[in-house]
Amino acid sequence: MMSKQKLLLIPMLSSISSLVLLTSCSKIENTKITESISENKPDSENNATREGNTNLNDNKDNKLINPTVQQNQTSLFKIIEPKTIYKEIYDRTFALKFLTKLPGSEGILDNNQGTGWLLDYHKFKNANNKYKLFIATNLHVLSHFSNSLSKELNSKLNYYDSQSDKKVLGVALGKTEKPVNDFNHVPNNKPSVDRAKNNNWNANYYGNTIPTGEHNRWENTSHKTTPTEAISSPKIVFAALDFMKKEAFSKYQDKLNEVVKEFGTRKLQEKNDYEYKHAWEDLNRVSNVPMMVDFGIFEIDVDLDKADETLKQWVKEAIDGVDNYLARLSKTAALPNQNKDVSKYLQTVDYVSAFKTQKHPNNLTKAKDVYIAGYPVDGKVAWWMQNNPSERYEMQDEKQNQSMKFDFSKFDPSKPFPILPHNFPFRRKPTEGFSENNVGEKITTVTPTIFDSYWGRVLAAWYGFQYNVNFSSLYYGASGSLAYNEYGQMIGIYNGVSSNVQFGDLLKNGSIAPFLQSSNIEAGENTIYAYNLIDGTNKTQFGMQKNSFRENLRVIYPNGFEDGSKETKLFDKGY
């Protein structure tokens, strides 16, 4: 019997009535998985889900930047063709699924919904065709990615699962059965679904070989997967939990503890089976609730000499996608919000900081377009799909407006107004993918969402801001997808979708978590301190941050990778 586990994430965004993320897990054998306690609970029943939004326009000292200034700013920068962006995202992106060994004799968990993408890689110097791939996704997609490091490292980085005998065994990378060559916009709902299904854009997978003695392997999972010795067992490299110093929360730690205690007391009283009791027992032991961002990075080694031609092509295209991204940014004379002397791969000023504290002609505060694509799931099958359906652009294309304008030579002056054809494209201001101030956070009111289903731990979400993005309601399974802006820069990771969305409906809202916050920002009486999830090594700027992807590489590989090198594509001079 297989069952599903739903992970319900309550929104921080005031413009979304209900925003959720779901991952689907199937347990091989007869181990029951029950639903999260927060499922189908209204906000009034769960004080840990009350909203804590910040309306930056309410701050009289930070008035909205003149729209004309913003419009003039955008003319400084080169906009990238949408098809180029989607192709690059496609090349870097994989559908993900995992196998996790459960405690005792409970069987193996098949977690088969999620999207990941190649952030960085290392080419081994002692092997011609061997790479270490660093794949990014949501932390909630990695909720059962348990105990992948040594006991010492799990403890040092605070990445342990409270159930010590629970362990992730495998990862499978998926890609469309037939390559995607059409990145044009299509209408919403059925046309988007039909394009994916008629072109066989369903995901096929390759997974690492599961250790001998584990009687459940990839062939027992709910998706066709080819085992291969080309892929190693996966390991966590960075999880955005407990990545800030305790001093960052000291001002509101007592309030945070109260919220957690109230939630835990009520939950343990309501749950008859105490499925997550071990998480609360762990909290009693450690007396610390880490705050988190929905972001994590794991690694695998891939030996292309052991891969078939299909897997080899997938990996090479992902590597080329990263290379093309970096080359394009390097060749671009001016990029918004990015000092290339500081970072060659990422914005150095986020949109909220640009709006609040770092106003500058080169810093934009919104994105006209946000591009997201990944592998939402329908009928237990992951399908490639992209946001921004064609309705998003209707009556906004300048050439179309000009060609379809009403012929005023036919205007009858005896009539009070011209009778326009029913399909006359009224000119209107385009709607942005991400608008100024369309954000949410949990620090002002200290009302975090509480989770107890990740790694057998009690965690609080979220630290920092979440961006509400339009025309981006990719269905469940697309969690973890990469988001670009119209200038082809990575700006965040997709982690939320409107709760009333159906598969193929792409016009509703979603949310992304940004990769950085470049300045300290006041949130009511509290402060949200600056952080950079990829590289927080500049402690002058990110003084309240404990660790990041780059810093964790130094902890996990103090003497370099297995070949002695410390170079990656992002950190070509060494991490």
Steps between C-alpha positions, in 0.01 A plus 500: 500500500633843413396820665580866456639752739404861449720776633289812534680832508295802603578825313674812612356700212204724564379493140458123501205367691655158530839382384632149539777267401443129477739213461375153434658200665424135453619246749596162360350215700229562756626788708228759548566869443242730650431860407663799661305652788486833322311350205160663449531705818381861467734769623278562800578150622874533465662804653829396347364583154388859551635738244785740566514716191690821463357769273803705411279779364370558853841631597488872434878517488510256210253629245446322171768575247373712213375258230664717233835452669447123504404506132811699409712262704388198303623655174854465635484123486462236232188284516551134412265311270258283701578195287869537582423512871263203497750293300772576752272411791398178324860395448583557868185343645412146613194333642597347835401204708662335800506171687531517879543205735258539789574406862488136600299279267268772370619466141618756248344836418467595134489881488412571140415867464750778462711702258870579527758678287875512460641788702870415481735218411856375543689316226735245649862552399586132535217372277411627153125449518416522868313791658366599837159661448348740752123495453271755666138449598256587779572389853149355515584282199792372710284441808593128504858549380620367834842442658699508176820629664714351772364519852766758582409726206126457552547622856742781413278643226178421690376286210416187697167317486371427851434143386862392479430180305309684227720562196469615140617222269454633152420781265367478146538773240218535248471668163237508227460179298536707185713818495316831526559726200190719526527775762235728352210622710175306465153564646421404856350173626419240233739626227790500748410151619447368147835634383680318781314173459488493119876558481590238763642754742458253785807431711711186480757441775846369577577409861808393689546133580353424842736317741482122506265368764233765451223286355306793357665662203400749230300237312256488793423871484200661336707636208712332237861549599822359358758412767855600407843480656578834336327686787628491858298506820383856577626720783363825641735796459290792619159533661368848577409419859679635805721703265478823701665567835288488816557873544286561191194374692585611854256788500199279428620156610259488794203576272617235255521246782145584610363444149678168472391383845134585439502328161671189635272465801189521285634269234605221735158517661321479165707227339398155613783312331778745603664453162732793558552450871870432445541853358362655816705270719805623310395861564476432873854364483663783304273793604560675169273558200704578187355751256520408136473606138356247254833426333749217503787359293609140466786344307554191289801376308433403140745288301407541135720206401240282675196684361296415194463758223175645633627568852828626357311751286288616795804570715693672222201723419465597867869588518472695174199681647707625793789589269272689261340688790835616632634585154194708417523699823874549447444641150216730609632852555246605763280288723239633744567452870828322434859604559692246295818581693324354804304216338518369145193277542246674726343835570679683779200714594158339545175675403385571856835649603501706181161638597575556868864581553710475184339737249723551199448552124631149437274337758150397396224436751279273290510253213286556193521129426580198713579173323443169678487148359511155653327166540149522650335164557170371364387143545826410677693609190729804486452719192712788372311829515585872502323805644374811317226356274410709197203668675758678713610693190162567339442866412853580613694443180573836340506371141175314549340811645612710206385250236159448660423863578156625402492684166387843615451608135173310527393703799149645458502851654124476549562229757619597848784244490648247257352150512800280559518139382448245776861391476650849513820476706469783750846626592579434862800503725665157514487321832838415647612154587618636834376842612660737746421413859311181415672314781433338834696410811447355847733702720294817558230314691709192589233260374696234315360188344613198703604173335576170669525272196845599372783273621305419817555856620290798606580792269365855458439664163594729344801719559518795262253606232293302252418646157147467365523438124224513241414257219699228674266240649691191395341199664639292785824330406646817350617594850868585483496646147745772409372856440662754265414863432469655155874574494582133536619521861418239764282670762352223713351156542133412447339380823130589516182488293139611540302229678212501249717426198449206267761326286555712189363822650798734486339844536471507878758609753800321638789596724877486486764519770786734402859381526613801696406807698781747453427736789356497850131594482283617786183297552287678757702501821720217371769466235538256214875475457683470170585156368621326185407132468762433232798690640480660843876528551502882505442542874515878474174480305361171632620522857198323650524204263661174614525295185423484130567266209858624460573495872366146530735383225783614725358299788419183307812509281768683702779347290324521167289249312607140444754618240644765732352793307285774654381645170141505376347680204364777725810516719769458237771631732399256770225495755 
